[in-house]
């Protein structure tokens, strides 16, 4: 009985302490400035393209969210983003942005130091090749681009070994495209959205690797504690999903090439 009363007293004390915490003012502070600062990579097509006419999926989604919050958007480019899906390597700060876009995946690591928005798309590993892979990867020489540390490279390596492929690690997207074009490798493997953006100009095909490899949800990152801003962003995304705006933006950039 005494132990129960002590436990109850502890819970009540914690609830009282919560009432003394300062209120979150993240959204009201943004209302004062009228501008939503967003950290994005310099380029990571199709999420961020650098093309004013078609700036990318994440740029169009962020602008749509800001419109619904009656805010302007200020983009803060960070060259470290887009080379890596691990936000810890991007060295971002609250002073630089309130939202992080352009390649944030919903993982335990991401959620350990960022709040995440609802997901708007998925990604993972995919192949790209001049011809459709009707007979699979077995016995092929493939070019592998794994610069994105947020994806499961160990799982990919195990899968490729099981397929009996000869893997050639390539350091950059242009090197992967060049190796395929020269016939040095018959297939490329990399992150699915990047694969689609590399394949499209060449008229090549893309194909998701089998579902036993991990899929990842694409999200936007917000700072821990910015609860009023997160709730407003979550509502905006829910409304955009309901009225078809997210689908229209995805269709514009991905067409039928969905993961």
PDB file of C-alpha atoms in Angstrom:
ATOM      1  CA  UNK A   1       0.000   0.000   0.000  1.00  0.00           C
ATOM      2  CA  UNK A   2       2.781   2.406   0.978  1.00  0.00           C
ATOM      3  CA  UNK A   3       4.623   1.543  -2.235  1.00  0.00           C
ATOM      4  CA  UNK A   4       1.496   2.302  -4.305  1.00  0.00           C
ATOM      5  CA  UNK A   5       1.055   5.660  -2.599  1.00  0.00           C
ATOM      6  CA  UNK A   6       4.702   6.517  -3.216  1.00  0.00           C
ATOM      7  CA  UNK A   7       4.321   5.657  -6.896  1.00  0.00           C
ATOM      8  CA  UNK A   8       1.184   7.753  -7.170  1.00  0.00           C
ATOM      9  CA  UNK A   9       2.903  10.667  -5.484  1.00  0.00           C
ATOM     10  CA  UNK A  10       5.791  10.424  -7.969  1.00  0.00           C
ATOM     11  CA  UNK A  11       3.429  10.517 -10.942  1.00  0.00           C
ATOM     12  CA  UNK A  12       1.568  13.522  -9.532  1.00  0.00           C
ATOM     13  CA  UNK A  13       4.858  15.318  -8.878  1.00  0.00           C
ATOM     14  CA  UNK A  14       6.005  14.712 -12.456  1.00  0.00           C
ATOM     15  CA  UNK A  15       2.705  16.017 -13.844  1.00  0.00           C
ATOM     16  CA  UNK A  16       3.035  19.142 -11.729  1.00  0.00           C
ATOM     17  CA  UNK A  17       6.582  19.688 -12.976  1.00  0.00           C
ATOM     18  CA  UNK A  18       5.346  19.488 -16.573  1.00  0.00           C
ATOM     19  CA  UNK A  19       2.999  22.408 -15.924  1.00  0.00           C
ATOM     20  CA  UNK A  20       6.014  24.581 -15.113  1.00  0.00           C
ATOM     21  CA  UNK A  21       7.771  23.896 -18.403  1.00  0.00           C
ATOM     22  CA  UNK A  22       7.887  26.907 -20.760  1.00  0.00           C
ATOM     23  CA  UNK A  23       5.320  26.697 -23.606  1.00  0.00           C
ATOM     24  CA  UNK A  24       6.578  25.770 -27.052  1.00  0.00           C
ATOM     25  CA  UNK A  25       6.602  28.900 -29.209  1.00  0.00           C
ATOM     26  CA  UNK A  26       8.105  27.467 -32.398  1.00  0.00           C
ATOM     27  CA  UNK A  27       5.067  28.239 -34.570  1.00  0.00           C
ATOM     28  CA  UNK A  28       4.285  31.635 -33.041  1.00  0.00           C
ATOM     29  CA  UNK A  29       7.922  32.702 -33.495  1.00  0.00           C
ATOM     30  CA  UNK A  30       7.647  31.801 -37.181  1.00  0.00           C
ATOM     31  CA  UNK A  31       4.460  33.839 -37.433  1.00  0.00           C
ATOM     32  CA  UNK A  32       6.444  36.868 -36.292  1.00  0.00           C
ATOM     33  CA  UNK A  33       9.107  36.504 -38.988  1.00  0.00           C
ATOM     34  CA  UNK A  34       6.710  35.239 -41.668  1.00  0.00           C
ATOM     35  CA  UNK A  35       9.406  32.983 -43.130  1.00  0.00           C
ATOM     36  CA  UNK A  36      10.053  29.244 -42.831  1.00  0.00           C
ATOM     37  CA  UNK A  37      13.773  28.465 -43.154  1.00  0.00           C
ATOM     38  CA  UNK A  38      14.473  25.081 -44.750  1.00  0.00           C
ATOM     39  CA  UNK A  39      17.832  23.294 -45.042  1.00  0.00           C
ATOM     40  CA  UNK A  40      18.184  21.426 -48.334  1.00  0.00           C
ATOM     41  CA  UNK A  41      20.989  19.843 -50.368  1.00  0.00           C
ATOM     42  CA  UNK A  42      22.457  21.779 -53.273  1.00  0.00           C
ATOM     43  CA  UNK A  43      21.015  19.119 -55.556  1.00  0.00           C
ATOM     44  CA  UNK A  44      19.574  15.667 -55.048  1.00  0.00           C
ATOM     45  CA  UNK A  45      17.159  14.939 -57.896  1.00  0.00           C
ATOM     46  CA  UNK A  46      14.298  14.328 -57.937  1.00  0.00           C
ATOM     47  CA  UNK A  47      13.912  15.714 -54.390  1.00  0.00           C
ATOM     48  CA  UNK A  48      15.907  18.901 -55.083  1.00  0.00           C
ATOM     49  CA  UNK A  49      16.877  19.692 -58.674  1.00  0.00           C
ATOM     50  CA  UNK A  50      18.115  23.287 -58.830  1.00  0.00           C
ATOM     51  CA  UNK A  51      15.785  23.817 -61.812  1.00  0.00           C
ATOM     52  CA  UNK A  52      13.463  26.768 -61.196  1.00  0.00           C
ATOM     53  CA  UNK A  53      10.807  25.317 -63.506  1.00  0.00           C
ATOM     54  CA  UNK A  54      10.802  21.951 -61.742  1.00  0.00           C
ATOM     55  CA  UNK A  55      12.615  22.447 -58.416  1.00  0.00           C
ATOM     56  CA  UNK A  56      11.994  18.969 -57.061  1.00  0.00           C
ATOM     57  CA  UNK A  57       9.559  16.943 -54.977  1.00  0.00           C
ATOM     58  CA  UNK A  58      10.685  18.190 -51.581  1.00  0.00           C
ATOM     59  CA  UNK A  59      10.885  21.823 -52.663  1.00  0.00           C
ATOM     60  CA  UNK A  60       7.344  21.751 -54.042  1.00  0.00           C
ATOM     61  CA  UNK A  61       6.026  19.935 -50.957  1.00  0.00           C
ATOM     62  CA  UNK A  62       7.701  22.403 -48.595  1.00  0.00           C
ATOM     63  CA  UNK A  63       6.326  25.381 -50.522  1.00  0.00           C
ATOM     64  CA  UNK A  64       2.847  23.853 -50.399  1.00  0.00           C
ATOM     65  CA  UNK A  65       3.154  23.302 -46.639  1.00  0.00           C
ATOM     66  CA  UNK A  66       4.367  26.886 -46.147  1.00  0.00           C
ATOM     67  CA  UNK A  67       1.451  28.215 -48.204  1.00  0.00           C
ATOM     68  CA  UNK A  68      -0.981  26.403 -45.915  1.00  0.00           C
ATOM     69  CA  UNK A  69       0.802  27.904 -42.894  1.00  0.00           C
ATOM     70  CA  UNK A  70       0.779  31.339 -44.593  1.00  0.00           C
ATOM     71  CA  UNK A  71       4.573  31.542 -44.489  1.00  0.00           C
ATOM     72  CA  UNK A  72       7.231  32.379 -47.065  1.00  0.00           C
ATOM     73  CA  UNK A  73      10.090  29.904 -47.654  1.00  0.00           C
ATOM     74  CA  UNK A  74      13.810  30.593 -47.400  1.00  0.00           C
ATOM     75  CA  UNK A  75      16.023  27.761 -48.681  1.00  0.00           C
ATOM     76  CA  UNK A  76      19.404  27.259 -47.008  1.00  0.00           C
ATOM     77  CA  UNK A  77      21.549  24.990 -49.181  1.00  0.00           C
ATOM     78  CA  UNK A  78      23.954  22.592 -47.460  1.00  0.00           C
ATOM     79  CA  UNK A  79      26.442  20.737 -49.719  1.00  0.00           C
ATOM     80  CA  UNK A  80      26.831  17.870 -47.207  1.00  0.00           C
ATOM     81  CA  UNK A  81      23.207  16.873 -47.705  1.00  0.00           C
ATOM     82  CA  UNK A  82      22.362  14.765 -50.724  1.00  0.00           C
ATOM     83  CA  UNK A  83      25.661  12.892 -50.454  1.00  0.00           C
ATOM     84  CA  UNK A  84      24.420  11.043 -47.405  1.00  0.00           C
ATOM     85  CA  UNK A  85      21.103  10.018 -45.794  1.00  0.00           C
ATOM     86  CA  UNK A  86      22.533  10.355 -42.272  1.00  0.00           C
ATOM     87  CA  UNK A  87      21.455  13.732 -40.800  1.00  0.00           C
ATOM     88  CA  UNK A  88      24.152  13.520 -38.106  1.00  0.00           C
ATOM     89  CA  UNK A  89      26.733  14.146 -40.842  1.00  0.00           C
ATOM     90  CA  UNK A  90      25.086  17.325 -42.093  1.00  0.00           C
ATOM     91  CA  UNK A  91      26.108  19.615 -39.182  1.00  0.00           C
ATOM     92  CA  UNK A  92      22.880  21.586 -39.236  1.00  0.00           C
ATOM     93  CA  UNK A  93      21.668  23.967 -36.540  1.00  0.00           C
ATOM     94  CA  UNK A  94      18.471  25.693 -35.436  1.00  0.00           C
ATOM     95  CA  UNK A  95      19.936  28.982 -36.636  1.00  0.00           C
ATOM     96  CA  UNK A  96      20.120  27.615 -40.185  1.00  0.00           C
ATOM     97  CA  UNK A  97      16.607  26.189 -40.501  1.00  0.00           C
ATOM     98  CA  UNK A  98      13.397  25.093 -38.844  1.00  0.00           C
ATOM     99  CA  UNK A  99      12.802  22.174 -41.268  1.00  0.00           C
ATOM    100  CA  UNK A 100      15.229  19.783 -42.953  1.00  0.00           C
ATOM    101  CA  UNK A 101      14.258  18.485 -46.399  1.00  0.00           C
ATOM    102  CA  UNK A 102      15.800  16.840 -49.437  1.00  0.00           C
ATOM    103  CA  UNK A 103      16.655  13.325 -48.307  1.00  0.00           C
ATOM    104  CA  UNK A 104      15.579  12.634 -44.709  1.00  0.00           C
ATOM    105  CA  UNK A 105      14.647   9.002 -44.101  1.00  0.00           C
ATOM    106  CA  UNK A 106      12.658   7.829 -41.088  1.00  0.00           C
ATOM    107  CA  UNK A 107      15.083   5.659 -39.123  1.00  0.00           C
ATOM    108  CA  UNK A 108      15.817   5.103 -35.429  1.00  0.00           C
ATOM    109  CA  UNK A 109      18.952   7.224 -35.880  1.00  0.00           C
ATOM    110  CA  UNK A 110      17.017  10.112 -37.407  1.00  0.00           C
ATOM    111  CA  UNK A 111      14.346   9.987 -34.712  1.00  0.00           C
ATOM    112  CA  UNK A 112      17.035   9.941 -32.001  1.00  0.00           C
ATOM    113  CA  UNK A 113      17.652  13.647 -32.517  1.00  0.00           C
ATOM    114  CA  UNK A 114      14.953  14.941 -34.872  1.00  0.00           C
ATOM    115  CA  UNK A 115      11.177  14.980 -34.924  1.00  0.00           C
ATOM    116  CA  UNK A 116       9.882  13.574 -38.202  1.00  0.00           C
ATOM    117  CA  UNK A 117       6.863  14.515 -40.283  1.00  0.00           C
ATOM    118  CA  UNK A 118       4.406  12.006 -41.743  1.00  0.00           C
ATOM    119  CA  UNK A 119       5.937  10.159 -44.677  1.00  0.00           C
ATOM    120  CA  UNK A 120       5.109  11.176 -48.241  1.00  0.00           C
ATOM    121  CA  UNK A 121       7.029   8.498 -50.224  1.00  0.00           C
ATOM    122  CA  UNK A 122       9.299   5.477 -49.807  1.00  0.00           C
ATOM    123  CA  UNK A 123      12.715   4.553 -51.099  1.00  0.00           C
ATOM    124  CA  UNK A 124      15.297   1.769 -50.886  1.00  0.00           C
ATOM    125  CA  UNK A 125      17.706   0.034 -53.245  1.00  0.00           C
ATOM    126  CA  UNK A 126      16.915  -0.179 -56.978  1.00  0.00           C
ATOM    127  CA  UNK A 127      18.616  -1.191 -60.214  1.00  0.00           C
ATOM    128  CA  UNK A 128      19.028   0.826 -63.395  1.00  0.00           C
ATOM    129  CA  UNK A 129      19.936  -0.640 -66.739  1.00  0.00           C
ATOM    130  CA  UNK A 130      19.640   0.039 -70.481  1.00  0.00           C
ATOM    131  CA  UNK A 131      17.390  -2.997 -70.883  1.00  0.00           C
ATOM    132  CA  UNK A 132      14.748  -4.429 -68.512  1.00  0.00           C
ATOM    133  CA  UNK A 133      16.124  -7.039 -66.110  1.00  0.00           C
ATOM    134  CA  UNK A 134      13.911  -9.875 -67.260  1.00  0.00           C
ATOM    135  CA  UNK A 135      16.372 -12.531 -66.097  1.00  0.00           C
ATOM    136  CA  UNK A 136      17.469 -10.964 -62.778  1.00  0.00           C
ATOM    137  CA  UNK A 137      20.957 -10.170 -61.491  1.00  0.00           C
ATOM    138  CA  UNK A 138      22.436 -13.667 -61.223  1.00  0.00           C
ATOM    139  CA  UNK A 139      25.887 -13.928 -62.824  1.00  0.00           C
ATOM    140  CA  UNK A 140      26.042 -10.270 -63.873  1.00  0.00           C
ATOM    141  CA  UNK A 141      28.711  -7.669 -63.257  1.00  0.00           C
ATOM    142  CA  UNK A 142      26.980  -4.766 -61.530  1.00  0.00           C
ATOM    143  CA  UNK A 143      28.073  -1.267 -60.564  1.00  0.00           C
ATOM    144  CA  UNK A 144      27.143  -0.362 -56.980  1.00  0.00           C
ATOM    145  CA  UNK A 145      26.896   3.202 -55.676  1.00  0.00           C
ATOM    146  CA  UNK A 146      26.473   3.193 -51.877  1.00  0.00           C
ATOM    147  CA  UNK A 147      27.401   6.714 -50.861  1.00  0.00           C
ATOM    148  CA  UNK A 148      24.138   7.005 -48.896  1.00  0.00           C
ATOM    149  CA  UNK A 149      25.035   5.696 -45.453  1.00  0.00           C
ATOM    150  CA  UNK A 150      21.451   5.825 -44.151  1.00  0.00           C
ATOM    151  CA  UNK A 151      20.508   2.767 -46.216  1.00  0.00           C
ATOM    152  CA  UNK A 152      21.356  -0.798 -45.209  1.00  0.00           C
ATOM    153  CA  UNK A 153      24.569  -1.517 -47.123  1.00  0.00           C
ATOM    154  CA  UNK A 154      25.212  -4.745 -45.222  1.00  0.00           C
ATOM    155  CA  UNK A 155      21.843  -6.136 -46.278  1.00  0.00           C
ATOM    156  CA  UNK A 156      22.522  -5.113 -49.864  1.00  0.00           C
ATOM    157  CA  UNK A 157      25.946  -6.771 -49.812  1.00  0.00           C
ATOM    158  CA  UNK A 158      24.476 -10.029 -48.479  1.00  0.00           C
ATOM    159  CA  UNK A 159      21.768  -9.973 -51.143  1.00  0.00           C
ATOM    160  CA  UNK A 160      24.259  -9.424 -53.975  1.00  0.00           C
ATOM    161  CA  UNK A 161      26.510 -12.237 -52.724  1.00  0.00           C
ATOM    162  CA  UNK A 162      23.501 -14.557 -52.652  1.00  0.00           C
ATOM    163  CA  UNK A 163      22.781 -13.628 -56.269  1.00  0.00           C
ATOM    164  CA  UNK A 164      26.334 -14.538 -57.293  1.00  0.00           C
ATOM    165  CA  UNK A 165      27.006 -11.159 -58.921  1.00  0.00           C
ATOM    166  CA  UNK A 166      30.383  -9.524 -59.420  1.00  0.00           C
ATOM    167  CA  UNK A 167      30.076  -6.129 -57.748  1.00  0.00           C
ATOM    168  CA  UNK A 168      32.136  -3.111 -58.739  1.00  0.00           C
ATOM    169  CA  UNK A 169      31.953  -0.243 -56.234  1.00  0.00           C
ATOM    170  CA  UNK A 170      31.697   3.154 -57.908  1.00  0.00           C
ATOM    171  CA  UNK A 171      32.305   6.464 -56.117  1.00  0.00           C
ATOM    172  CA  UNK A 172      29.933   8.911 -57.791  1.00  0.00           C
ATOM    173  CA  UNK A 173      26.673   9.004 -59.795  1.00  0.00           C
ATOM    174  CA  UNK A 174      28.466  10.121 -62.978  1.00  0.00           C
ATOM    175  CA  UNK A 175      30.910   7.207 -62.656  1.00  0.00           C
ATOM    176  CA  UNK A 176      28.000   4.777 -62.342  1.00  0.00           C
ATOM    177  CA  UNK A 177      26.313   6.161 -65.464  1.00  0.00           C
ATOM    178  CA  UNK A 178      29.606   6.106 -67.404  1.00  0.00           C
ATOM    179  CA  UNK A 179      30.331   2.493 -66.431  1.00  0.00           C
ATOM    180  CA  UNK A 180      26.883   1.371 -67.586  1.00  0.00           C
ATOM    181  CA  UNK A 181      27.082   3.378 -70.823  1.00  0.00           C
ATOM    182  CA  UNK A 182      30.516   1.917 -71.620  1.00  0.00           C
ATOM    183  CA  UNK A 183      29.313  -1.633 -70.982  1.00  0.00           C
ATOM    184  CA  UNK A 184      31.810  -2.094 -68.127  1.00  0.00           C
ATOM    185  CA  UNK A 185      28.863  -3.157 -65.972  1.00  0.00           C
ATOM    186  CA  UNK A 186      25.501  -4.282 -67.256  1.00  0.00           C
ATOM    187  CA  UNK A 187      23.459  -3.000 -64.304  1.00  0.00           C
ATOM    188  CA  UNK A 188      23.748  -0.226 -61.718  1.00  0.00           C
ATOM    189  CA  UNK A 189      22.420  -0.399 -58.166  1.00  0.00           C
ATOM    190  CA  UNK A 190      21.850   2.614 -55.933  1.00  0.00           C
ATOM    191  CA  UNK A 191      19.153   4.441 -53.902  1.00  0.00           C
ATOM    192  CA  UNK A 192      15.831   4.241 -55.754  1.00  0.00           C
ATOM    193  CA  UNK A 193      15.100   7.940 -56.311  1.00  0.00           C
ATOM    194  CA  UNK A 194      18.663   8.587 -57.408  1.00  0.00           C
ATOM    195  CA  UNK A 195      18.426   5.571 -59.725  1.00  0.00           C
ATOM    196  CA  UNK A 196      15.290   7.024 -61.314  1.00  0.00           C
ATOM    197  CA  UNK A 197      16.894  10.432 -61.813  1.00  0.00           C
ATOM    198  CA  UNK A 198      20.009   8.877 -63.396  1.00  0.00           C
ATOM    199  CA  UNK A 199      18.076   6.500 -65.630  1.00  0.00           C
ATOM    200  CA  UNK A 200      15.504   8.968 -66.956  1.00  0.00           C
ATOM    201  CA  UNK A 201      17.817  11.119 -69.167  1.00  0.00           C
ATOM    202  CA  UNK A 202      19.388   7.972 -70.625  1.00  0.00           C
ATOM    203  CA  UNK A 203      16.074   6.291 -71.380  1.00  0.00           C
ATOM    204  CA  UNK A 204      17.056   3.377 -69.123  1.00  0.00           C
ATOM    205  CA  UNK A 205      14.799   1.274 -66.936  1.00  0.00           C
ATOM    206  CA  UNK A 206      14.698   1.088 -63.147  1.00  0.00           C
ATOM    207  CA  UNK A 207      13.475  -1.674 -60.883  1.00  0.00           C
ATOM    208  CA  UNK A 208      13.235  -1.962 -57.073  1.00  0.00           C
ATOM    209  CA  UNK A 209      15.337  -4.736 -55.593  1.00  0.00           C
ATOM    210  CA  UNK A 210      13.269  -7.445 -53.863  1.00  0.00           C
ATOM    211  CA  UNK A 211      11.230  -6.537 -50.769  1.00  0.00           C
ATOM    212  CA  UNK A 212      13.443  -8.516 -48.389  1.00  0.00           C
ATOM    213  CA  UNK A 213      15.761  -5.499 -48.555  1.00  0.00           C
ATOM    214  CA  UNK A 214      14.724  -2.668 -46.244  1.00  0.00           C
ATOM    215  CA  UNK A 215      12.336   0.032 -47.455  1.00  0.00           C
ATOM    216  CA  UNK A 216      12.614   3.546 -46.024  1.00  0.00           C
ATOM    217  CA  UNK A 217       9.999   6.214 -45.492  1.00  0.00           C
ATOM    218  CA  UNK A 218      10.921   9.711 -46.726  1.00  0.00           C
ATOM    219  CA  UNK A 219      10.016  12.460 -44.275  1.00  0.00           C
ATOM    220  CA  UNK A 220      10.893  16.006 -43.273  1.00  0.00           C
ATOM    221  CA  UNK A 221      12.972  16.643 -40.145  1.00  0.00           C
ATOM    222  CA  UNK A 222      12.108  19.134 -37.417  1.00  0.00           C
ATOM    223  CA  UNK A 223      13.982  19.969 -34.235  1.00  0.00           C
ATOM    224  CA  UNK A 224      13.093  18.220 -31.020  1.00  0.00           C
ATOM    225  CA  UNK A 225      10.709  20.296 -28.907  1.00  0.00           C
ATOM    226  CA  UNK A 226       9.194  22.297 -31.785  1.00  0.00           C
ATOM    227  CA  UNK A 227       5.831  20.700 -31.109  1.00  0.00           C
ATOM    228  CA  UNK A 228       3.503  23.475 -32.273  1.00  0.00           C
ATOM    229  CA  UNK A 229       5.351  23.711 -35.593  1.00  0.00           C
ATOM    230  CA  UNK A 230       5.359  19.922 -35.985  1.00  0.00           C
ATOM    231  CA  UNK A 231       1.619  19.717 -35.334  1.00  0.00           C
ATOM    232  CA  UNK A 232       0.965  22.413 -37.950  1.00  0.00           C
ATOM    233  CA  UNK A 233       3.210  20.643 -40.488  1.00  0.00           C
ATOM    234  CA  UNK A 234       1.547  17.300 -39.747  1.00  0.00           C
ATOM    235  CA  UNK A 235      -1.895  18.833 -40.328  1.00  0.00           C
ATOM    236  CA  UNK A 236      -0.773  20.429 -43.585  1.00  0.00           C
ATOM    237  CA  UNK A 237       0.631  17.139 -44.881  1.00  0.00           C
ATOM    238  CA  UNK A 238      -2.543  15.286 -43.886  1.00  0.00           C
ATOM    239  CA  UNK A 239      -4.640  17.862 -45.736  1.00  0.00           C
ATOM    240  CA  UNK A 240      -2.365  17.632 -48.807  1.00  0.00           C
ATOM    241  CA  UNK A 241      -2.671  13.839 -48.787  1.00  0.00           C
ATOM    242  CA  UNK A 242      -6.447  14.085 -48.527  1.00  0.00           C
ATOM    243  CA  UNK A 243      -6.930  16.587 -51.345  1.00  0.00           C
ATOM    244  CA  UNK A 244      -4.452  14.909 -53.718  1.00  0.00           C
ATOM    245  CA  UNK A 245      -1.737  17.584 -53.753  1.00  0.00           C
ATOM    246  CA  UNK A 246       1.007  15.200 -52.626  1.00  0.00           C
ATOM    247  CA  UNK A 247       0.018  12.649 -55.253  1.00  0.00           C
ATOM    248  CA  UNK A 248       0.066  15.311 -57.982  1.00  0.00           C
ATOM    249  CA  UNK A 249       3.596  16.408 -57.038  1.00  0.00           C
ATOM    250  CA  UNK A 250       4.889  12.822 -56.895  1.00  0.00           C
ATOM    251  CA  UNK A 251       3.304  12.035 -60.252  1.00  0.00           C
ATOM    252  CA  UNK A 252       4.931  15.095 -61.823  1.00  0.00           C
ATOM    253  CA  UNK A 253       8.429  13.848 -60.943  1.00  0.00           C
ATOM    254  CA  UNK A 254       8.112  10.084 -60.713  1.00  0.00           C
ATOM    255  CA  UNK A 255       5.236   9.201 -62.994  1.00  0.00           C
ATOM    256  CA  UNK A 256       4.800   5.469 -62.789  1.00  0.00           C
ATOM    257  CA  UNK A 257       8.317   4.944 -61.399  1.00  0.00           C
ATOM    258  CA  UNK A 258       7.102   4.424 -57.827  1.00  0.00           C
ATOM    259  CA  UNK A 259       8.993   2.420 -55.264  1.00  0.00           C
TER     260      UNK A 259
END
